[in-house]
Amino acid sequence: MAAFITHPTHTAHPDMPEWCYPVPKNKSNAAITPERGAVLKVMNSLTRTKTLFQTASGSNTVRWYMCGPTVYDASHMGHARTYLGFDIIRRILTGYFNYDVTLCMNITDIDDKIIKRSNEAGVPFDSLSRHWESEFLKDMDDLNVSRPDVMTRVSEYMPEISVYIQSLIDKGYAYESEGSVYFDVGNFNGGEEGHCYCKLMPTAIGNAKLLAEGEGSLTQDFGNQKKSSNDFALWKKVKEGEPSWDSPFGPGRPGWHIECSVMASDVFRSLGEATGGMDIHSGGVDLKFPHHDNEMAQAEAESGSKQWVNYFIHSGHLHIKGFKMSKSLKNFITIQQALKQNTARQIRLCFLMHKYNEPMDYGDETMAHAVEREKSFANFFGNVKAVLREASKDDSAKWTSSEATLGKALENAKSEVYKSLCDDFDTPSVLKSLQTLVDAVNIYLLSVQSSNSKPVELIVRSAGSYITRIFKVFGLVPEGVEIG
């Protein structure tokens, strides 16, 4: 992905393996390196600390891969937590920090859950997955989540998956067993090449429950085919009642983890990255182990890279009124059900009021706070528009102490917003800073009203335009709107 410096390496959490800052291959690029200071810090799951953000190219180009949905049922608010949250971050990177982001997202359209559901419904797996893929994309459109630049479906990458698995076998990192193929964790971890397994959750190695979940409910009887219980399936041999594809290893289908390694590598290699690596990888926090750890192991084994992903970011859990969302608890809320209760803007504002990577409780009280915050900003924009309508070219533009106070409040808001967005996209703090500016404008308007004078239109316009600009970055206000 990038060359690595030996100084300074990042001091990670004591339980985490070493992580290195990416250094641009083209040293002539005026990129920000750790020695020279950086602007943006990101909570990197590979270090469990906030690390300085540096693109591998040293330019403003960001390559980002996001784990997409497994499409077998209606999308719920847990999906919204992930994809709406990362849409906000993507908008901040492009609209505020001026990065040129290429986002690739996969669609898992074949796996154990899809097969099981399609068999229960008596429909072909591809018909089921295409239906729910379409519904998922509609849900994202309804939430004003921007489409990815590249979308990859597992079912369209079977030739590439076979070639990739064969490469792992040839390099000694995978082995065939009774028609299936498994990744050899023992050969990969700490071998001659110096690879490290389980970078995200080192303490989870050997967790039987998580490993079983990663293999899928239809693959539990394959365990005795492995050299080690830590090994995981790259290719699953054909079973009755399941779709299959031909391969050098026999008919079957890919394991869950291999799909992302293959598709991400294929896309980013086509863009000129030799290892197929990336600047950012994102997904839900529940995917850390085994999915994301296994995905990185496969890719680093195949490419020879020691750091296929430079920054791994994860979205936090979403709970419903304090409880994990579950159909058995009857608190399962689909995105369409949520949109019947609140607008997409209100839901987005609610998510902005919470850090993207922290646990979030979703419910009536949480949404009530978001609705109240929306009303506050709506009243502010209404007041600004009233000032602009009533302004005359003959009005005084001279600043008094009142305008100076408001001008300082606007400067302070800009400074605080910048600091907050540089601090791991801290949108809750941004909204607090904007609310403080709203309060300052309201105080100013009351003061000029009480003195029987008129507000200086330009300073009020500047405050309204700035908050509108940040709202556009967050996806709360469409382009082309001058004020709120």
Short mmCIF file of C-alpha atoms in Angstrom, two decimals:
data_model
loop_
_atom_site.label_atom_id
_atom_site.label_comp_id
_atom_site.label_asym_id
_atom_site.label_seq_id
_atom_site.Cartn_x
_atom_site.Cartn_y
_atom_site.Cartn_z
CA MET A 1 0.00 0.00 0.00
CA ALA A 2 2.71 2.46 0.96
CA ALA A 3 6.27 2.63 2.13
CA PHE A 4 6.63 2.70 5.89
CA ILE A 5 8.89 4.75 8.09
CA THR A 6 10.61 3.19 11.06
CA HIS A 7 10.33 6.42 13.02
CA PRO A 8 8.00 7.23 14.45
CA THR A 9 5.77 4.20 14.68
CA HIS A 10 2.53 4.90 16.46
CA THR A 11 2.27 4.03 20.12
CA ALA A 12 -0.81 1.86 20.06
CA HIS A 13 -2.88 0.39 22.83
CA PRO A 14 -0.66 -2.09 24.75
CA ASP A 15 -2.74 -5.05 23.51
CA MET A 16 -2.37 -4.08 19.86
CA PRO A 17 0.34 -4.96 17.31
CA GLU A 18 2.63 -2.29 15.88
CA TRP A 19 1.12 0.08 13.35
CA CYS A 20 3.10 2.34 11.01
CA TYR A 21 2.22 5.70 9.55
CA PRO A 22 1.84 5.54 5.77
CA VAL A 23 4.45 7.60 3.97
CA PRO A 24 3.84 8.71 0.40
CA LYS A 25 5.80 6.84 -2.26
CA ASN A 26 6.22 10.15 -4.07
CA LYS A 27 8.26 12.05 -1.49
CA SER A 28 7.91 15.23 -3.56
CA ASN A 29 4.25 15.49 -2.63
CA ALA A 30 3.71 18.13 0.02
CA ALA A 31 1.93 15.71 2.26
CA ILE A 32 1.47 16.03 5.99
CA THR A 33 3.64 13.55 7.85
CA PRO A 34 3.69 12.86 11.59
CA GLU A 35 6.93 14.80 12.02
CA ARG A 36 5.49 17.93 10.45
CA GLY A 37 2.18 17.83 12.24
CA ALA A 38 -1.20 16.82 10.87
CA VAL A 39 -4.71 18.14 10.83
CA LEU A 40 -7.17 15.28 11.02
CA LYS A 41 -7.07 12.56 13.66
CA VAL A 42 -9.06 9.37 13.25
CA MET A 43 -9.97 6.72 15.82
CA ASN A 44 -8.11 3.84 14.21
CA SER A 45 -9.27 0.40 15.31
CA LEU A 46 -5.82 -0.93 14.38
CA THR A 47 -4.31 1.09 17.23
CA ARG A 48 -7.39 1.79 19.40
CA THR A 49 -6.19 5.37 19.54
CA LYS A 50 -6.71 8.52 17.53
CA THR A 51 -4.04 8.59 14.85
CA LEU A 52 -2.99 11.28 12.42
CA PHE A 53 -4.62 10.78 9.03
CA GLN A 54 -2.27 10.54 6.06
CA THR A 55 -3.18 9.20 2.64
CA ALA A 56 -0.91 6.58 1.11
CA SER A 57 -0.42 8.69 -2.01
CA GLY A 58 0.36 11.88 -0.13
CA SER A 59 -2.28 13.62 -2.20
CA ASN A 60 -5.93 14.34 -1.43
CA THR A 61 -6.96 11.00 -2.97
CA VAL A 62 -8.61 8.64 -0.48
CA ARG A 63 -9.39 5.02 -1.29
CA TRP A 64 -12.07 3.64 0.98
CA TYR A 65 -13.66 0.21 1.17
CA MET A 66 -16.86 -0.30 3.16
CA CYS A 67 -18.42 -3.62 4.08
CA GLY A 68 -21.88 -3.62 2.58
CA PRO A 69 -25.01 -5.52 3.58
CA THR A 70 -25.90 -9.18 3.34
CA VAL A 71 -29.14 -8.85 1.44
CA TYR A 72 -31.74 -11.33 2.67
CA ASP A 73 -34.24 -9.19 4.62
CA ALA A 74 -35.41 -5.61 5.17
CA SER A 75 -32.76 -3.13 6.26
CA HIS A 76 -33.13 -1.96 9.86
CA MET A 77 -31.93 0.95 11.97
CA GLY A 78 -28.72 -0.91 12.79
CA HIS A 79 -27.89 -0.68 9.07
CA ALA A 80 -28.78 3.01 9.15
CA ARG A 81 -26.39 3.49 12.07
CA THR A 82 -23.53 2.20 9.92
CA TYR A 83 -24.27 3.54 6.45
CA LEU A 84 -25.73 6.91 7.44
CA GLY A 85 -22.90 7.39 9.93
CA PHE A 86 -20.23 6.71 7.31
CA ASP A 87 -22.09 8.84 4.76
CA ILE A 88 -21.64 11.76 7.17
CA ILE A 89 -17.91 11.03 7.46
CA ARG A 90 -17.58 10.73 3.69
CA ARG A 91 -19.31 14.10 3.26
CA ILE A 92 -16.99 15.68 5.84
CA LEU A 93 -13.91 14.31 4.07
CA THR A 94 -15.07 15.62 0.69
CA GLY A 95 -17.06 18.73 1.56
CA TYR A 96 -14.99 20.07 4.47
CA PHE A 97 -11.46 18.65 4.15
CA ASN A 98 -11.57 18.58 0.32
CA TYR A 99 -10.44 14.99 -0.10
CA ASP A 100 -11.21 13.17 -3.33
CA VAL A 101 -12.77 9.95 -2.02
CA THR A 102 -13.32 6.79 -4.04
CA LEU A 103 -15.70 4.60 -2.03
CA CYS A 104 -16.14 0.94 -2.88
CA MET A 105 -18.92 -1.01 -1.17
CA ASN A 106 -19.72 -4.69 -1.57
CA ILE A 107 -23.06 -6.45 -1.67
CA THR A 108 -22.99 -9.94 -0.14
CA ASP A 109 -25.53 -11.63 -2.40
CA ILE A 110 -24.61 -15.24 -1.60
CA ASP A 111 -23.99 -16.71 1.85
CA ASP A 112 -25.51 -19.07 4.42
CA LYS A 113 -28.24 -16.66 5.54
CA ILE A 114 -29.36 -15.98 1.97
CA ILE A 115 -29.38 -19.68 1.07
CA LYS A 116 -31.37 -20.56 4.17
CA ARG A 117 -33.92 -17.80 3.56
CA SER A 118 -34.28 -18.58 -0.16
CA ASN A 119 -34.87 -22.27 0.59
CA GLU A 120 -37.50 -21.36 3.18
CA ALA A 121 -39.25 -19.08 0.67
CA GLY A 122 -38.85 -21.51 -2.21
CA VAL A 123 -37.25 -18.91 -4.48
CA PRO A 124 -33.84 -18.82 -6.22
CA PHE A 125 -31.15 -17.22 -4.09
CA ASP A 126 -30.34 -14.61 -6.73
CA SER A 127 -33.98 -13.50 -6.99
CA LEU A 128 -34.12 -13.08 -3.23
CA SER A 129 -30.83 -11.21 -2.98
CA ARG A 130 -31.57 -8.87 -5.90
CA HIS A 131 -34.93 -7.99 -4.37
CA TRP A 132 -33.43 -7.08 -1.01
CA GLU A 133 -30.48 -5.33 -2.64
CA SER A 134 -32.96 -3.09 -4.44
CA GLU A 135 -34.84 -2.45 -1.20
CA PHE A 136 -31.59 -1.63 0.62
CA LEU A 137 -30.56 0.90 -2.03
CA LYS A 138 -34.01 2.48 -1.88
CA ASP A 139 -33.70 2.77 1.90
CA MET A 140 -30.33 4.48 1.48
CA ASP A 141 -31.78 6.87 -1.10
CA ASP A 142 -34.65 7.67 1.26
CA LEU A 143 -32.11 8.47 4.00
CA ASN A 144 -30.17 10.68 1.56
CA VAL A 145 -27.14 8.40 1.80
CA SER A 146 -24.95 8.93 -1.27
CA ARG A 147 -24.36 5.91 -3.49
CA PRO A 148 -20.84 4.42 -3.48
CA ASP A 149 -18.52 5.09 -6.42
CA VAL A 150 -18.07 1.34 -6.95
CA MET A 151 -20.43 -1.46 -5.92
CA THR A 152 -19.32 -5.09 -6.08
CA ARG A 153 -21.49 -8.22 -5.87
CA VAL A 154 -19.95 -11.46 -4.72
CA SER A 155 -21.78 -13.47 -7.37
CA GLU A 156 -20.03 -11.44 -10.09
CA TYR A 157 -16.53 -12.21 -8.80
CA MET A 158 -16.37 -16.01 -8.81
CA PRO A 159 -13.47 -16.26 -11.34
CA GLU A 160 -11.41 -13.73 -9.38
CA ILE A 161 -12.17 -15.51 -6.10
CA SER A 162 -10.95 -18.84 -7.51
CA VAL A 163 -7.70 -17.29 -8.76
CA TYR A 164 -7.14 -15.53 -5.43
CA ILE A 165 -7.66 -18.72 -3.42
CA GLN A 166 -5.30 -20.62 -5.72
CA SER A 167 -2.66 -17.95 -5.09
CA LEU A 168 -3.03 -18.47 -1.33
CA ILE A 169 -2.63 -22.23 -1.80
CA ASP A 170 0.48 -21.74 -3.96
CA LYS A 171 2.03 -19.49 -1.30
CA GLY A 172 1.38 -21.99 1.48
CA TYR A 173 -1.29 -20.01 3.27
CA ALA A 174 -4.24 -22.25 2.36
CA TYR A 175 -4.92 -25.94 1.88
CA GLU A 176 -7.55 -28.15 0.29
CA SER A 177 -9.48 -30.64 2.39
CA GLU A 178 -12.30 -32.88 1.13
CA GLY A 179 -13.47 -30.43 -1.51
CA SER A 180 -13.18 -27.29 0.62
CA VAL A 181 -10.29 -24.86 1.03
CA TYR A 182 -9.18 -23.37 4.34
CA PHE A 183 -6.89 -20.53 5.35
CA ASP A 184 -3.90 -21.80 7.35
CA VAL A 185 -3.73 -19.40 10.29
CA GLY A 186 -0.73 -21.18 11.78
CA ASN A 187 1.40 -20.74 8.66
CA PHE A 188 0.40 -17.09 8.37
CA ASN A 189 0.75 -15.88 11.93
CA GLY A 190 4.34 -15.11 12.94
CA GLY A 191 5.87 -17.04 10.07
CA GLU A 192 8.97 -16.21 8.05
CA GLU A 193 7.24 -13.29 6.36
CA GLY A 194 6.49 -11.66 9.72
CA HIS A 195 2.74 -11.46 9.30
CA CYS A 196 0.47 -10.79 12.25
CA TYR A 197 -2.97 -12.39 12.62
CA CYS A 198 -5.91 -10.86 14.44
CA LYS A 199 -4.78 -7.23 14.39
CA LEU A 200 -8.10 -5.79 15.48
CA MET A 201 -8.94 -8.18 18.32
CA PRO A 202 -5.79 -10.08 19.33
CA THR A 203 -7.49 -11.50 22.42
CA ALA A 204 -10.24 -13.09 20.31
CA ILE A 205 -7.99 -15.74 18.74
CA GLY A 206 -9.56 -19.10 19.46
CA ASN A 207 -12.99 -17.68 20.37
CA ALA A 208 -15.06 -20.67 19.28
CA LYS A 209 -18.40 -18.87 19.29
CA LEU A 210 -17.24 -15.99 17.08
CA LEU A 211 -15.36 -18.35 14.77
CA ALA A 212 -18.48 -20.48 14.31
CA GLU A 213 -20.59 -17.41 13.54
CA GLY A 214 -18.03 -16.39 10.94
CA GLU A 215 -18.18 -19.79 9.22
CA GLY A 216 -21.96 -19.65 8.84
CA SER A 217 -24.81 -21.82 10.11
CA LEU A 218 -24.66 -24.18 7.11
CA THR A 219 -20.97 -24.95 7.52
CA GLN A 220 -20.71 -26.19 11.09
CA ASP A 221 -20.24 -29.84 10.05
CA PHE A 222 -17.01 -29.03 8.17
CA GLY A 223 -14.97 -28.52 11.35
CA ASN A 224 -13.20 -31.87 11.29
CA GLN A 225 -11.71 -31.06 7.88
CA LYS A 226 -9.46 -28.34 9.31
CA LYS A 227 -5.88 -28.62 10.52
CA SER A 228 -6.76 -26.22 13.34
CA SER A 229 -9.98 -24.86 14.79
CA ASN A 230 -8.63 -21.36 14.08
CA ASP A 231 -8.54 -22.02 10.33
CA PHE A 232 -11.47 -20.71 8.32
CA ALA A 233 -13.16 -21.53 5.02
CA LEU A 234 -12.12 -19.86 1.80
CA TRP A 235 -14.14 -22.22 -0.40
CA LYS A 236 -17.04 -24.39 0.78
CA LYS A 237 -17.68 -27.64 -1.08
CA VAL A 238 -21.08 -28.07 -2.66
CA LYS A 239 -23.95 -29.35 -0.54
CA GLU A 240 -27.41 -30.48 -1.57
CA GLY A 241 -29.85 -27.60 -1.85
CA GLU A 242 -27.14 -24.96 -2.24
CA PRO A 243 -26.00 -23.00 -5.32
CA SER A 244 -22.47 -23.75 -6.50
CA TRP A 245 -19.84 -22.65 -8.96
CA ASP A 246 -17.08 -24.63 -10.65
CA SER A 247 -13.54 -24.10 -9.41
CA PRO A 248 -10.13 -25.85 -9.49
CA PHE A 249 -11.02 -27.20 -6.04
CA GLY A 250 -14.35 -28.62 -7.12
CA PRO A 251 -17.90 -27.22 -7.16
CA GLY A 252 -18.85 -25.01 -4.23
CA ARG A 253 -19.10 -21.41 -3.13
CA PRO A 254 -16.84 -18.89 -1.39
CA GLY A 255 -16.53 -18.40 2.34
CA TRP A 256 -17.74 -15.14 3.78
CA HIS A 257 -14.39 -13.48 4.50
CA ILE A 258 -12.71 -14.04 1.14
CA GLU A 259 -15.17 -11.91 -0.81
CA CYS A 260 -14.03 -8.54 0.58
CA SER A 261 -10.33 -9.32 0.19
CA VAL A 262 -10.83 -10.24 -3.46
CA MET A 263 -13.21 -7.50 -4.51
CA ALA A 264 -11.42 -4.65 -2.72
CA SER A 265 -8.05 -5.79 -4.10
CA ASP A 266 -9.43 -6.06 -7.61
CA VAL A 267 -10.93 -2.56 -7.57
CA PHE A 268 -7.96 -0.78 -6.02
CA ARG A 269 -5.44 -2.65 -8.17
CA SER A 270 -7.37 -1.44 -11.20
CA LEU A 271 -6.75 2.09 -9.86
CA GLY A 272 -3.01 1.48 -9.67
CA GLU A 273 -2.45 0.22 -6.12
CA ALA A 274 -0.20 -2.83 -6.51
CA THR A 275 -1.18 -4.54 -3.27
CA GLY A 276 -4.88 -3.73 -3.61
CA GLY A 277 -4.68 -1.94 -0.26
CA MET A 278 -6.53 1.13 0.90
CA ASP A 279 -6.47 4.19 3.09
CA ILE A 280 -9.72 3.50 4.94
CA HIS A 281 -11.76 0.39 5.63
CA SER A 282 -15.03 0.68 7.51
CA GLY A 283 -17.80 -1.48 8.89
CA GLY A 284 -19.88 -2.27 11.95
CA VAL A 285 -18.05 -2.90 15.22
CA ASP A 286 -19.48 -6.43 15.38
CA LEU A 287 -17.48 -7.34 12.25
CA LYS A 288 -14.05 -6.81 13.81
CA PHE A 289 -13.52 -10.50 14.52
CA PRO A 290 -13.51 -12.74 12.73
CA HIS A 291 -14.59 -11.03 9.52
CA HIS A 292 -12.29 -8.02 9.33
CA ASP A 293 -9.33 -9.76 10.95
CA ASN A 294 -9.66 -12.68 8.53
CA GLU A 295 -10.13 -10.36 5.60
CA MET A 296 -6.86 -8.56 6.36
CA ALA A 297 -5.01 -11.85 6.91
CA GLN A 298 -6.08 -13.17 3.50
CA ALA A 299 -5.16 -9.95 1.72
CA GLU A 300 -1.78 -9.57 3.39
CA ALA A 301 -0.95 -13.21 2.70
CA GLU A 302 -1.88 -12.86 -0.97
CA SER A 303 -0.24 -9.47 -1.57
CA GLY A 304 2.77 -9.69 0.74
CA SER A 305 1.76 -6.40 2.33
CA LYS A 306 2.29 -5.93 6.06
CA GLN A 307 -0.42 -3.26 6.31
CA TRP A 308 -3.15 -3.73 3.73
CA VAL A 309 -5.43 -1.28 5.57
CA ASN A 310 -4.01 1.91 7.03
CA TYR A 311 -7.06 3.14 8.93
CA PHE A 312 -9.86 0.87 10.11
CA ILE A 313 -12.91 2.70 11.42
CA HIS A 314 -15.94 1.06 12.99
CA SER A 315 -19.43 2.31 13.75
CA GLY A 316 -20.86 1.84 17.22
CA HIS A 317 -23.76 -0.37 18.26
CA LEU A 318 -27.33 0.87 18.08
CA HIS A 319 -29.76 -0.03 20.85
CA ILE A 320 -33.50 0.47 21.01
CA LYS A 321 -34.54 2.07 24.32
CA GLY A 322 -31.53 0.53 26.04
CA PHE A 323 -31.83 -2.97 24.57
CA LYS A 324 -30.17 -4.70 21.67
CA MET A 325 -32.47 -4.66 18.65
CA SER A 326 -34.08 -8.09 18.25
CA LYS A 327 -37.22 -9.48 16.68
CA SER A 328 -37.74 -11.64 19.77
CA LEU A 329 -37.87 -8.49 21.93
CA LYS A 330 -40.29 -6.92 19.44
CA ASN A 331 -38.10 -3.82 19.15
CA PHE A 332 -36.90 -4.54 15.61
CA ILE A 333 -37.32 -1.32 13.59
CA THR A 334 -36.85 -1.25 9.84
CA ILE A 335 -35.66 1.89 8.10
CA GLN A 336 -39.04 2.32 6.42
CA GLN A 337 -40.82 2.05 9.77
CA ALA A 338 -38.53 4.71 11.20
CA LEU A 339 -39.19 6.99 8.23
CA LYS A 340 -42.91 6.83 8.96
CA GLN A 341 -42.23 8.35 12.38
CA ASN A 342 -39.56 10.92 11.48
CA THR A 343 -38.09 12.55 8.41
CA ALA A 344 -34.73 11.54 6.95
CA ARG A 345 -33.37 14.93 8.02
CA GLN A 346 -34.47 14.37 11.62
CA ILE A 347 -32.88 10.91 11.68
CA ARG A 348 -29.64 12.32 10.22
CA LEU A 349 -29.64 15.11 12.79
CA CYS A 350 -30.15 12.53 15.54
CA PHE A 351 -27.13 10.56 14.31
CA LEU A 352 -25.08 13.77 14.12
CA MET A 353 -25.85 14.35 17.79
CA HIS A 354 -24.00 11.10 18.63
CA LYS A 355 -20.41 10.08 17.88
CA TYR A 356 -20.37 7.64 14.99
CA ASN A 357 -18.25 5.08 16.84
CA GLU A 358 -19.94 5.11 20.24
CA PRO A 359 -23.02 3.15 21.37
CA MET A 360 -26.23 4.96 20.52
CA ASP A 361 -29.68 4.51 22.00
CA TYR A 362 -32.48 5.05 19.49
CA GLY A 363 -35.99 5.70 20.68
CA ASP A 364 -38.76 8.27 21.14
CA GLU A 365 -36.79 10.36 23.63
CA THR A 366 -33.68 10.42 21.44
CA MET A 367 -35.67 11.48 18.40
CA ALA A 368 -37.55 14.09 20.44
CA HIS A 369 -34.22 15.77 21.19
CA ALA A 370 -33.36 15.75 17.48
CA VAL A 371 -36.75 17.24 16.55
CA GLU A 372 -36.29 19.97 19.15
CA ARG A 373 -32.82 20.75 17.81
CA GLU A 374 -34.22 20.90 14.27
CA LYS A 375 -36.85 23.43 15.39
CA SER A 376 -34.18 25.59 16.99
CA PHE A 377 -32.16 25.76 13.78
CA ALA A 378 -35.31 26.24 11.67
CA ASN A 379 -36.29 29.26 13.81
CA PHE A 380 -32.78 30.62 13.43
CA PHE A 381 -32.83 30.33 9.64
CA GLY A 382 -36.27 31.97 9.63
CA ASN A 383 -34.93 34.90 11.64
CA VAL A 384 -31.95 35.29 9.31
CA LYS A 385 -34.18 35.27 6.24
CA ALA A 386 -36.42 37.91 7.84
CA VAL A 387 -33.41 40.17 8.42
CA LEU A 388 -32.32 39.75 4.78
CA ARG A 389 -35.83 40.49 3.48
CA GLU A 390 -36.15 43.65 5.54
CA ALA A 391 -32.64 44.94 4.81
CA SER A 392 -32.25 48.13 2.77
CA LYS A 393 -29.24 49.43 0.88
CA ASP A 394 -29.52 52.57 2.96
CA ASP A 395 -29.13 50.71 6.27
CA SER A 396 -25.99 51.36 8.29
CA ALA A 397 -23.25 48.77 7.83
CA LYS A 398 -21.07 50.14 10.62
CA TRP A 399 -20.06 47.79 13.39
CA THR A 400 -20.69 48.73 16.97
CA SER A 401 -19.69 46.69 20.01
CA SER A 402 -22.74 44.45 19.40
CA GLU A 403 -21.61 43.53 15.87
CA ALA A 404 -18.06 43.04 17.11
CA THR A 405 -19.31 40.64 19.76
CA LEU A 406 -21.25 38.67 17.15
CA GLY A 407 -18.26 38.72 14.80
CA LYS A 408 -16.08 37.21 17.52
CA ALA A 409 -18.76 34.57 18.16
CA LEU A 410 -18.72 33.65 14.46
CA GLU A 411 -14.92 33.40 14.40
CA ASN A 412 -14.97 31.29 17.54
CA ALA A 413 -17.62 28.97 16.04
CA LYS A 414 -15.50 28.43 12.93
CA SER A 415 -12.46 27.65 15.06
CA GLU A 416 -14.34 25.23 17.31
CA VAL A 417 -16.00 23.45 14.38
CA TYR A 418 -12.60 22.98 12.77
CA LYS A 419 -11.12 21.56 15.98
CA SER A 420 -14.07 19.22 16.44
CA LEU A 421 -14.06 17.85 12.90
CA CYS A 422 -10.29 17.33 13.12
CA ASP A 423 -10.91 15.38 16.32
CA ASP A 424 -12.28 12.18 14.77
CA PHE A 425 -15.31 13.83 13.13
CA ASP A 426 -16.80 14.99 16.44
CA THR A 427 -20.18 16.08 15.09
CA PRO A 428 -21.92 16.38 18.51
CA SER A 429 -19.41 19.08 19.48
CA VAL A 430 -19.90 20.76 16.11
CA LEU A 431 -23.64 21.02 16.68
CA LYS A 432 -23.04 22.49 20.14
CA SER A 433 -20.75 25.12 18.64
CA LEU A 434 -23.32 25.96 15.98
CA GLN A 435 -26.04 26.21 18.64
CA THR A 436 -23.83 28.62 20.58
CA LEU A 437 -23.57 30.76 17.44
CA VAL A 438 -27.35 30.61 17.00
CA ASP A 439 -27.75 31.84 20.57
CA ALA A 440 -25.29 34.69 19.88
CA VAL A 441 -27.28 35.77 16.80
CA ASN A 442 -30.53 35.67 18.75
CA ILE A 443 -29.02 37.79 21.52
CA TYR A 444 -27.75 40.26 18.91
CA LEU A 445 -31.14 40.55 17.24
CA LEU A 446 -32.84 41.14 20.59
CA SER A 447 -30.29 43.81 21.48
CA VAL A 448 -30.79 45.80 18.27
CA GLN A 449 -34.56 45.43 18.62
CA SER A 450 -34.49 46.78 22.16
CA SER A 451 -32.43 49.78 21.03
CA ASN A 452 -34.86 50.51 18.17
CA SER A 453 -32.09 50.07 15.60
CA LYS A 454 -31.69 47.74 12.64
CA PRO A 455 -29.31 44.79 12.49
CA VAL A 456 -26.27 44.95 10.24
CA GLU A 457 -27.35 42.65 7.45
CA LEU A 458 -23.88 41.43 6.48
CA ILE A 459 -22.92 39.98 9.87
CA VAL A 460 -26.26 38.19 10.20
CA ARG A 461 -25.92 36.86 6.65
CA SER A 462 -22.39 35.63 7.41
CA ALA A 463 -23.57 33.68 10.45
CA GLY A 464 -26.51 32.18 8.54
CA SER A 465 -24.35 31.31 5.54
CA TYR A 466 -21.74 29.60 7.69
CA ILE A 467 -24.22 27.38 9.52
CA THR A 468 -25.85 26.60 6.16
CA ARG A 469 -22.45 25.62 4.76
CA ILE A 470 -21.83 23.15 7.59
CA PHE A 471 -25.37 21.79 7.22
CA LYS A 472 -24.65 21.19 3.53
CA VAL A 473 -21.49 19.30 4.48
CA PHE A 474 -23.54 17.13 6.85
CA GLY A 475 -26.22 16.46 4.24
CA LEU A 476 -28.90 18.41 6.13
CA VAL A 477 -29.35 21.10 3.48
CA PRO A 478 -29.25 20.52 -0.31
CA GLU A 479 -26.90 22.38 -2.59
CA GLY A 480 -28.31 25.56 -4.10
CA VAL A 481 -29.90 26.76 -0.87
CA GLU A 482 -28.48 30.09 0.24
CA ILE A 483 -29.77 30.10 3.82
CA GLY A 484 -30.90 26.98 5.73
#
